[in-house]
Structures are given as C-alpha cells and as structure tokens.
GROMACS .gro file of C-alpha atoms in nm:
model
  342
    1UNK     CA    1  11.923  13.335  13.192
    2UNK     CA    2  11.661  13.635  13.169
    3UNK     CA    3  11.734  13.969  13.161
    4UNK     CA    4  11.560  14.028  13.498
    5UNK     CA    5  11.758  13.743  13.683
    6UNK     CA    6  11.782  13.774  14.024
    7UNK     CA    7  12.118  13.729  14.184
    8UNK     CA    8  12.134  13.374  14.416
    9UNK     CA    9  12.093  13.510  14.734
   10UNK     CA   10  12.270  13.284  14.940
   11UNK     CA   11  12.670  13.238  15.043
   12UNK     CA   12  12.805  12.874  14.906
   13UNK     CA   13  13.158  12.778  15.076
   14UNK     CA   14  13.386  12.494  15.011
   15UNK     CA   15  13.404  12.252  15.251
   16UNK     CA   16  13.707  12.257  15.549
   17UNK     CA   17  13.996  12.136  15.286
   18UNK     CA   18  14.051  11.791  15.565
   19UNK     CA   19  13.637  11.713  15.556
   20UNK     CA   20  13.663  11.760  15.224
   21UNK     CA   21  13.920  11.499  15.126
   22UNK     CA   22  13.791  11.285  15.409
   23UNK     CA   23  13.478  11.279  15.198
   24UNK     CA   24  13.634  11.249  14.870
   25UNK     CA   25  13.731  10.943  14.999
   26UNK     CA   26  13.390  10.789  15.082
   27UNK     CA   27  13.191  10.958  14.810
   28UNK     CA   28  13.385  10.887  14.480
   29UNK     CA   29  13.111  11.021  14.254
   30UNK     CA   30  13.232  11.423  14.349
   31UNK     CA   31  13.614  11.418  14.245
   32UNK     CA   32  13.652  11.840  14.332
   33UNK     CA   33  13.481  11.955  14.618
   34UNK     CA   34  13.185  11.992  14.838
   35UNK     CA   35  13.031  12.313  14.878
   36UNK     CA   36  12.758  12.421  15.180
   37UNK     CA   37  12.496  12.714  15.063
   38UNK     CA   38  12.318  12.926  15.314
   39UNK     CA   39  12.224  12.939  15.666
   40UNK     CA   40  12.129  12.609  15.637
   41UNK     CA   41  12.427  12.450  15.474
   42UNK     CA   42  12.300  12.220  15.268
   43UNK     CA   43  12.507  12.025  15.121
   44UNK     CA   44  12.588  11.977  14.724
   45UNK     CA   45  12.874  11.863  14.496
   46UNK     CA   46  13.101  12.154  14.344
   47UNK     CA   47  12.868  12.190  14.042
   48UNK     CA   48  12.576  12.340  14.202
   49UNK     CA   49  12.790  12.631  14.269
   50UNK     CA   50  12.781  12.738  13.903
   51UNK     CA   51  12.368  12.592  13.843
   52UNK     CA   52  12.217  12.778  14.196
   53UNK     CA   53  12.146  13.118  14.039
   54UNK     CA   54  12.033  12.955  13.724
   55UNK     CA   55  11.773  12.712  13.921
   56UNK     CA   56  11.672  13.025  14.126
   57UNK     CA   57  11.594  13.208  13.874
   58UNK     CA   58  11.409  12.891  13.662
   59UNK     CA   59  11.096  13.094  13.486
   60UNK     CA   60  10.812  12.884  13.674
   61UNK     CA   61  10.481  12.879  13.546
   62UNK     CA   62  10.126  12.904  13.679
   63UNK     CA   63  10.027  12.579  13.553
   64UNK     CA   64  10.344  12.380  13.685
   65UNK     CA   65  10.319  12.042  13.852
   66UNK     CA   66  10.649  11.997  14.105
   67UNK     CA   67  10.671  11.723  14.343
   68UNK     CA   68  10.935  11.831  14.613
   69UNK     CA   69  11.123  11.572  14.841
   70UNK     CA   70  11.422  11.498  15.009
   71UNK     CA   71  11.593  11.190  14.826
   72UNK     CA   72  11.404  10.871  14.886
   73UNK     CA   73  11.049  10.982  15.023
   74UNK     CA   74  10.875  10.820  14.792
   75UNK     CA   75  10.963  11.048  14.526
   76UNK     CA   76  10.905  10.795  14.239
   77UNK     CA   77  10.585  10.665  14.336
   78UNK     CA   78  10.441  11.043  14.392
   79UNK     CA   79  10.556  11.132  14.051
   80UNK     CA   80  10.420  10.876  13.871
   81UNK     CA   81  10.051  10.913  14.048
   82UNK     CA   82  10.041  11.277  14.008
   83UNK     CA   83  10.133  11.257  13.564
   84UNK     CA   84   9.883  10.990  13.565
   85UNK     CA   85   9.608  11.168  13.738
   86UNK     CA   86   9.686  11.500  13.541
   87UNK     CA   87   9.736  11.265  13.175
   88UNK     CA   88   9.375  11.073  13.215
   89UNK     CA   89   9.532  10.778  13.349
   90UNK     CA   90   9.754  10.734  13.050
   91UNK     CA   91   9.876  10.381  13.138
   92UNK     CA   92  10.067  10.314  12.810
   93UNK     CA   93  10.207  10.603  12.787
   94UNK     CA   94  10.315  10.584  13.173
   95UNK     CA   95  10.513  10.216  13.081
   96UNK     CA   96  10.663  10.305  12.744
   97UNK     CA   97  10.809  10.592  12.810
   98UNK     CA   98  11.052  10.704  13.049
   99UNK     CA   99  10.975  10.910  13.376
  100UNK     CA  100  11.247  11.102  13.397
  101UNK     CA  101  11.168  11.218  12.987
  102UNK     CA  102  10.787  11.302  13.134
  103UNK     CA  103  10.908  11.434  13.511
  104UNK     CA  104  11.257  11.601  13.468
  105UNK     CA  105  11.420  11.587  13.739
  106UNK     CA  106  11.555  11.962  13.734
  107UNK     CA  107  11.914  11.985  13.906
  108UNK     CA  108  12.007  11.610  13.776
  109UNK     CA  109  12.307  11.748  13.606
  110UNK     CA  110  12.463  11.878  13.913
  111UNK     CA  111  12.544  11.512  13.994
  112UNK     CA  112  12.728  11.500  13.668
  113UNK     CA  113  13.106  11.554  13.806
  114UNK     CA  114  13.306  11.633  13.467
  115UNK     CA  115  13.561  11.336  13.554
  116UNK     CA  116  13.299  11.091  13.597
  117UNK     CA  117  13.154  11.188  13.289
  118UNK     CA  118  13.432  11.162  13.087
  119UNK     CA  119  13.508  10.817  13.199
  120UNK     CA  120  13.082  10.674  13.078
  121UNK     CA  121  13.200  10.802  12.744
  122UNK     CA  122  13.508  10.655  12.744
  123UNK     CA  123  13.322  10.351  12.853
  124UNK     CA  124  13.070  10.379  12.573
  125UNK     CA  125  13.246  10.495  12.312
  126UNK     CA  126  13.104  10.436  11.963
  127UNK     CA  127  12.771  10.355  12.052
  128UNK     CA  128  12.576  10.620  11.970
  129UNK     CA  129  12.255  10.553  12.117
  130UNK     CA  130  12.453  10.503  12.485
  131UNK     CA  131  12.671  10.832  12.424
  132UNK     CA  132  12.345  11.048  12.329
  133UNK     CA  133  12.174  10.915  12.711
  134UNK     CA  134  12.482  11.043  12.853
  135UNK     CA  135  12.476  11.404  12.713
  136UNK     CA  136  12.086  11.387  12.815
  137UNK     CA  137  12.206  11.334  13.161
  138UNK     CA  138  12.454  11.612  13.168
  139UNK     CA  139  12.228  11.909  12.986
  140UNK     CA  140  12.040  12.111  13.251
  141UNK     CA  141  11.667  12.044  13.306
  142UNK     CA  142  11.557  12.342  13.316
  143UNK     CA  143  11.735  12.413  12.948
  144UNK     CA  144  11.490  12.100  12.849
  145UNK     CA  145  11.170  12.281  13.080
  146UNK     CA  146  11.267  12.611  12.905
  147UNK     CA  147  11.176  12.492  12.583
  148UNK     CA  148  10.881  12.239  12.686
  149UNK     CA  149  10.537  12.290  12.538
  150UNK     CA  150  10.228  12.206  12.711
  151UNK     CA  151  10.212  12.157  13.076
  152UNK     CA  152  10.524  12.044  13.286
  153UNK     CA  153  10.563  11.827  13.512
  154UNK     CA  154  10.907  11.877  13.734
  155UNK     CA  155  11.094  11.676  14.006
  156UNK     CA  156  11.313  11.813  14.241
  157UNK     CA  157  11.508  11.807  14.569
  158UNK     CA  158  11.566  12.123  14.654
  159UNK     CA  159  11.482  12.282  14.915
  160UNK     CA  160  11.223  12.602  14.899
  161UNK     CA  161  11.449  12.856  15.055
  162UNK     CA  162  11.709  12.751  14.701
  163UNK     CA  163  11.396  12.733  14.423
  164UNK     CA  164  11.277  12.986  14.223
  165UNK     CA  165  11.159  13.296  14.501
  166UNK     CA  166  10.840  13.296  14.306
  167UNK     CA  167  10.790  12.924  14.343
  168UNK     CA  168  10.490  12.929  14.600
  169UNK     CA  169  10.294  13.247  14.474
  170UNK     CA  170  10.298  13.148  14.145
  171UNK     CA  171  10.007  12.910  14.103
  172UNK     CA  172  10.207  12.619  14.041
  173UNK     CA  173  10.060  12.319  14.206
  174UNK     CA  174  10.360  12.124  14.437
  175UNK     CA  175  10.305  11.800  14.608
  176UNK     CA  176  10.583  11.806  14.869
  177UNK     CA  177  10.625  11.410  15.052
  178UNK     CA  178  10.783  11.312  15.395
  179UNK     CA  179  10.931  10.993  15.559
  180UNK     CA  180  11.073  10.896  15.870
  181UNK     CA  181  11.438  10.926  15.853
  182UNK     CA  182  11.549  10.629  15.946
  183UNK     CA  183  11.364  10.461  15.619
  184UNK     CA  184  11.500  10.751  15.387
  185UNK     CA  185  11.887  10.677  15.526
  186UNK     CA  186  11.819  10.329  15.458
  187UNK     CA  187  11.708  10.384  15.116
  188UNK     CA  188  11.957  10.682  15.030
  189UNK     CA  189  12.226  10.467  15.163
  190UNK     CA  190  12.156  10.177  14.871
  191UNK     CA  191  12.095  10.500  14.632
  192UNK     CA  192  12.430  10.627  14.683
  193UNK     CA  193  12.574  10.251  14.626
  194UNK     CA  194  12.358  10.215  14.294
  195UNK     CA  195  12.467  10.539  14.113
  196UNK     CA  196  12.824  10.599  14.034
  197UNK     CA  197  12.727  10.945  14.026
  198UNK     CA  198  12.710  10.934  14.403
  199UNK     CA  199  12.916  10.603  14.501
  200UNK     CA  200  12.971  10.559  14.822
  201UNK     CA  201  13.260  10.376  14.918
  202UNK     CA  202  13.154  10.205  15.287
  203UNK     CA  203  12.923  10.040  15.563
  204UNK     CA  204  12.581  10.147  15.706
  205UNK     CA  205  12.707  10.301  15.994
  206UNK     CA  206  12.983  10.537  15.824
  207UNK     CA  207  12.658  10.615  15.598
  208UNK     CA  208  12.412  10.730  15.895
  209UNK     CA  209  12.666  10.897  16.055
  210UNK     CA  210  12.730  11.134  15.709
  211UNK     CA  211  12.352  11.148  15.725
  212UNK     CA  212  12.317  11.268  16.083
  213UNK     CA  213  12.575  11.505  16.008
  214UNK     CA  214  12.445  11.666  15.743
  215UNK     CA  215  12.687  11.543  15.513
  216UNK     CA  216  12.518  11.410  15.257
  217UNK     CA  217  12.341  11.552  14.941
  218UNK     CA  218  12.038  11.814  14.978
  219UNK     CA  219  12.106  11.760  15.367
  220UNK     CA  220  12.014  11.850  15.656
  221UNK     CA  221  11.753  11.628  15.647
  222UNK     CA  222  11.595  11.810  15.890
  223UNK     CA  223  11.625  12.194  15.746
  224UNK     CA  224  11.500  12.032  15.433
  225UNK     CA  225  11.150  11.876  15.577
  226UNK     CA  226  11.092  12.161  15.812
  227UNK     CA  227  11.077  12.433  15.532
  228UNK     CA  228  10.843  12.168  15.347
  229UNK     CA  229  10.617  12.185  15.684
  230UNK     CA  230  10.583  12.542  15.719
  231UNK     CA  231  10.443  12.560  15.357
  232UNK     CA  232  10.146  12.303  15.418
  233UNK     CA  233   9.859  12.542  15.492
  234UNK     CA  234  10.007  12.704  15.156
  235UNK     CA  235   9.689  12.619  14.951
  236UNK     CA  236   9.938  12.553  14.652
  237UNK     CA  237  10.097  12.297  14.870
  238UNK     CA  238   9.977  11.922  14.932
  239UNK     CA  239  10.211  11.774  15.206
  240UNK     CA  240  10.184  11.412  15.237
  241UNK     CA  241  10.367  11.143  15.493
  242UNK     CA  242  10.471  10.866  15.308
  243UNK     CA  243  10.350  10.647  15.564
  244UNK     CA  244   9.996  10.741  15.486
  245UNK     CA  245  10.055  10.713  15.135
  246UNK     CA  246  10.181  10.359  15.207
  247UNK     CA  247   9.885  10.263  15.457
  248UNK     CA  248   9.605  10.370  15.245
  249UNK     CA  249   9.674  10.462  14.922
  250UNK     CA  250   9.343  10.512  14.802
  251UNK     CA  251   9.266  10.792  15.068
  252UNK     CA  252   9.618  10.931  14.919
  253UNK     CA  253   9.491  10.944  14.577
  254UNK     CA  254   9.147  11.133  14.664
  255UNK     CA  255   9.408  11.334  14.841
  256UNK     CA  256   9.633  11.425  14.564
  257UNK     CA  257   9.331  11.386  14.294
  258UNK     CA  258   9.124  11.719  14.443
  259UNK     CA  259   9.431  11.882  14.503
  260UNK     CA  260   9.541  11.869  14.095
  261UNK     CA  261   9.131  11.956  14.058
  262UNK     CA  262   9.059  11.566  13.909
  263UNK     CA  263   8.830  11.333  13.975
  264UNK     CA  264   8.839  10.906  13.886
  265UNK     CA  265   8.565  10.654  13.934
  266UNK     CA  266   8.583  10.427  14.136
  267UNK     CA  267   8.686  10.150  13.896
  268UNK     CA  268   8.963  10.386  13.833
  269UNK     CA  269   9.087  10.441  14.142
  270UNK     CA  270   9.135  10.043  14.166
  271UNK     CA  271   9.337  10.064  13.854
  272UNK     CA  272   9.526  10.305  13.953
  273UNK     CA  273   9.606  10.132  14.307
  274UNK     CA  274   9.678   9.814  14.140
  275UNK     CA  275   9.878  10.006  13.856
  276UNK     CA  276  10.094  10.138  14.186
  277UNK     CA  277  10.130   9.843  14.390
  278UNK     CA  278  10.522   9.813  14.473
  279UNK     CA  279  10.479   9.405  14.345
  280UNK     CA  280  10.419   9.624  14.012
  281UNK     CA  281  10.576   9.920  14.032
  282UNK     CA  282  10.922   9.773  14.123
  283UNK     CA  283  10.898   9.589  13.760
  284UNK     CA  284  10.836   9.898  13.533
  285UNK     CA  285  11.130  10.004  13.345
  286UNK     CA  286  11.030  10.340  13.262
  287UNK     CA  287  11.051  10.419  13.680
  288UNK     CA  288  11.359  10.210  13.715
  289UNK     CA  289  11.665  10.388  13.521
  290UNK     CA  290  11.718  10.050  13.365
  291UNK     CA  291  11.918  10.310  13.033
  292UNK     CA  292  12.102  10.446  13.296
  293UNK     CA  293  12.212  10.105  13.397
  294UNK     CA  294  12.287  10.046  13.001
  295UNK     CA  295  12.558  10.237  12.960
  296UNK     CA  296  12.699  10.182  13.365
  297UNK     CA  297  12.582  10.474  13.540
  298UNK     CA  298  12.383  10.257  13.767
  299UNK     CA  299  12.540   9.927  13.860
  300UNK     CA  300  12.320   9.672  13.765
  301UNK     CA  301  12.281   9.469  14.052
  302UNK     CA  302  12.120   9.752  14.257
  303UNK     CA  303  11.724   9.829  14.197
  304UNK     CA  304  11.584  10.174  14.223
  305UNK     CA  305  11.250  10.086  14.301
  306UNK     CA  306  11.309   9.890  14.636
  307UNK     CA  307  11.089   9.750  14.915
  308UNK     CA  308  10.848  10.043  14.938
  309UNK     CA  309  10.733  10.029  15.294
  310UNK     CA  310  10.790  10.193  15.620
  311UNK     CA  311  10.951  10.055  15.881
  312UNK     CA  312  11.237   9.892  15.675
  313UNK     CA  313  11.511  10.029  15.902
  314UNK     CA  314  11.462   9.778  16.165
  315UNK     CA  315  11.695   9.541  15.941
  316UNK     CA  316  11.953   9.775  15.925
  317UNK     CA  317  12.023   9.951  16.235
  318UNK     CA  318  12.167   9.762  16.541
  319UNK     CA  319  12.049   9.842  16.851
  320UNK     CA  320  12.295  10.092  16.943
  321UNK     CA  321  12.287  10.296  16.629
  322UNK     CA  322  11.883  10.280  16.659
  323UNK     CA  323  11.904  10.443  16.963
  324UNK     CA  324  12.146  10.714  16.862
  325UNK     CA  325  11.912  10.746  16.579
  326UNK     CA  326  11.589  10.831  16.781
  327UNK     CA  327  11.766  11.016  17.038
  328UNK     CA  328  11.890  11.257  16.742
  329UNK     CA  329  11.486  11.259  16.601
  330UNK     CA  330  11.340  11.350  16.881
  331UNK     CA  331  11.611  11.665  16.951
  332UNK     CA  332  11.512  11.807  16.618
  333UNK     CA  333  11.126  11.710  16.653
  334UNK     CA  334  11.113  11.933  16.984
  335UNK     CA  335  11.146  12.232  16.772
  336UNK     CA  336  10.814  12.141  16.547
  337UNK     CA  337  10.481  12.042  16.561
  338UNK     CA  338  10.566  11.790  16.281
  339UNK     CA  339  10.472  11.446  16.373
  340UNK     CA  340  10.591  11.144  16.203
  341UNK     CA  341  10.311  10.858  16.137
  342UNK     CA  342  10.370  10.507  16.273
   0.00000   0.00000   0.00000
C-alpha cells in the first residue's frame, strides 16, 4: 500500500454468532465468518475484512475503464462490449484470450476462503498448469492492476461508497449496469450453485429470502443500485438498464461507444451485435470460466453465460413469492426516482 493510504473509513462487524452459523450452513463456500461494513451493511465473506483498506486505497488512474454492477446485471456482456470498443474491435483477441486476464475482476480473491483453497490444490495436485490457475485466483487484482502497463480495464462489484474515494473525480471512465431484481436473484441464485467459492446449499425460495434480506454477497441489492443512480448525471458515469441493453442493443452500443469517445461504422456495429448475440456469446470460452471449471472451481454442469434476457423470473417464482417479491420492490422504489424498464 502507498505511503499516503487512507485509512478504510467504514466499521466491518461479524455477523450475530447464530446468523452466522445459520449461514455457514447454506453458504459452504465461507467456512469463518460473515462480516457487514458500513451504514449500509453490505455483506462480504471474512476476507474482505483484511482487502477493504487495500481496495480503497487502489491507485486509480485517469485513463481507467471500470464497469460497476451488482452480481448478475449483465456484467459479462458489458465488459466484453466496452474492451472491444476501446481495442478496435479486436475479435481474436476477444475469443482467445480470457476475460477475466483482459477485465480483472478486482476483489475476486476475497471469495477465495483459505479452506476452500486448500482443498482445489489438494484436488489438483501435480498438475502444474491447474495449480498455477489457482494461485491466479487467489493473488489480489489490484497487485496484477498495480503492475499493468497500458490502459486497464477493471471489473468490479463494489459499491462506490467502498472504492477508491477518488474513484469518480478521477477521470476514469465507469459504465455502471442495472436489472430488475427479480432476474438478478434468479441468475445469482444459479451463480452461487455454479461456484464452489460461493455454494449454496438449498432451494429458490431459501435463496430469495437471503436476497431480500440482504444476506447475500455485495448486498443490499438495493443500497448497492441506489448509490449507482445518484452518480448518473456524473459525466464520468454511463448508467445503463439492462433491459435496454437487451431490447436494443445497437442504441446501447452508440450509447456506450460516445461515452468511451469511439466511433464504428455501421458494418461494424452489425458485427459487433452479432459478435454479442447471447446464441454466441453463451459459446465463447474466454467469457465462460470454462479453466475455472478445469480444475473444479466451477461445477461443470452449470453455465455462466445463461439465458440473457429479462423477464426470466417468471419460471422461477410461484405466485406467492412473486408477490412478496414486488411488494418488497416497490417499498424500496418509493424512496427513488429510479424506474425499472419493462
């Protein structure tokens, strides 16, 4: 850290001891305990505790690309159409080699419990190659950012109020996408079955109701989206609904094209939408973790890259829990002007 680090200005507290174990229980990738950090109380695993003042106090810099979500917005998608607009449409590039080695994804070790980690060695012991992904997955980001020439291009899920305080007055360009909630629980809910980093251990409904709580990692959901709102007249902000981006992509490009100050032809722009589609997309490796699946951090029957549309939900929730579920989005939507696209 540099000499002129800034302390982490916000309190982070275990979990009640009996939430905590009730938890342990569901989520089996954590195997310590769940800390909440700030006002807000979002929610991490027990490693962020000893990352936070380190990801404060990440040196950004002016010429910094960040997209900015909460989990399963649409994160992947927006990633890979900002590098390609900002790498001249670099389409070989973009399906040889990974996006995660192109985008890091900056607090990805803080899902790395110690236990869990010690058991995909064990697992992959004396294979080299599978070993050496493993300690890539464990070694902070921003260690890799630090020492990255050139300009970067950086994924996170962090909320504002717990990035770098210079974050928004630096220069850095940040492309911040929402989604209705009841799509994002559906999603996170197959996430956190996929990775045994998270691995959730139960149905749906035991799912939304750690969701609705706040109860789940990067939550609350709704603290998390509102501080994205309030930054989207910041004219180093570009916040998208992912249900635009998913009705007309093209108007989504233009979007995100002026914002990173590029421009494509038109015959470009089709490539690029075709390039996207989610018939396509889905079947790129380098978007898909397929190494992670390699050495059995990600169980290989799940997918990353899913359906890709909105309105998904309506397969998932019964009637009663749909109900609960709007009831709850329309208490916390009273409070905004933010406005969720059909």
């Amino acid at each position: 850290m540099h000499k002129n680090a800034l302390p982490f200005p916000y309190k982070i507290s275990p979990l009640d001891p009996n939430l905590n174990e009730s938890l342990l229980q569901k989520f089996k990738g954590e195997t310590k305990q769940f800390v909440k950090v700030g006002p807000e109380e979002y929610f991490f695993p027990s490693k962020y505790e000893t990352e936070a003042e380190k990801i404060y106090n990440f040196p950004v810099r002016s010429d910094d690309v960040w997209v900015v979500t909460f989990p399963r917005s649409g994160t992947t998608w927006t990633q890979e159409l900002v590098w390609l607009l900002c790498n001249r449409l670099n389409f070989q590039r973009a399906r040889t080699e990974h996006l995660a080695a192109r985008f890091p994804f900056l607090e990805f070790n803080v899902f790395a419990d110690d236990t869990r980690l010690e058991e995909f060695r064990k697992e992959n012991q004396g294979n080299i190659d599978h070993l050496g992904i493993i300690e890539h997955m464990s070694t902070p980001q921003y260690e890799v950012l630090n020492n990255t020439q050139g300009r970067r291009f950086i994924k996170t899920h962090i909320p504002f109020s717990l990035l770098p305080s210079n974050l928004l007055t630096s220069g850095a360009k940040i492309v911040y996408v929402a989604r209705n909630p009841k799509d994002v629980a559906v999603s996170y809910y197959h996430l956190y079955q996929m990775f045994r980093t998270l691995d959730f251990r139960g149905d749906f409904d035991t799912f939304w109701d750690c969701f609705e709580n706040n109860l789940v990692a990067w939550g609350p959901y709704w603290s998390h989206i509102k501080e994205g709102w309030n930054q989207r007249d910041n004219p180093n902000v570009l916040f998208l609904f992912y249900e635009d981006m998913n009705k007309n992509l093209v108007s989504s490009i233009d979007k995100v094209a002026e914002f990173l100050d590029t421009s494509l032809t038109k015959d470009q722009v089709n490539e690029l939408v075709d390039y996207l589609d989610i018939k396509n997309f889905r079947n790129n490796p380098a978007v898909n973790f397929d190494s992670l699946k390699t050495v059995g951090i990600c169980r290989s029957d799940q997918v990353f890259i899913r359906e890709g549309k909105s309105g998904g939900w309506k397969g998932k929730f019964s009637e009663k829990l749909g109900a609960r579920a709007d009831k709850w989005i329309q208490e916390n939507l009273r409070t905004t002007d933010l406005k969720f696209s059909e």
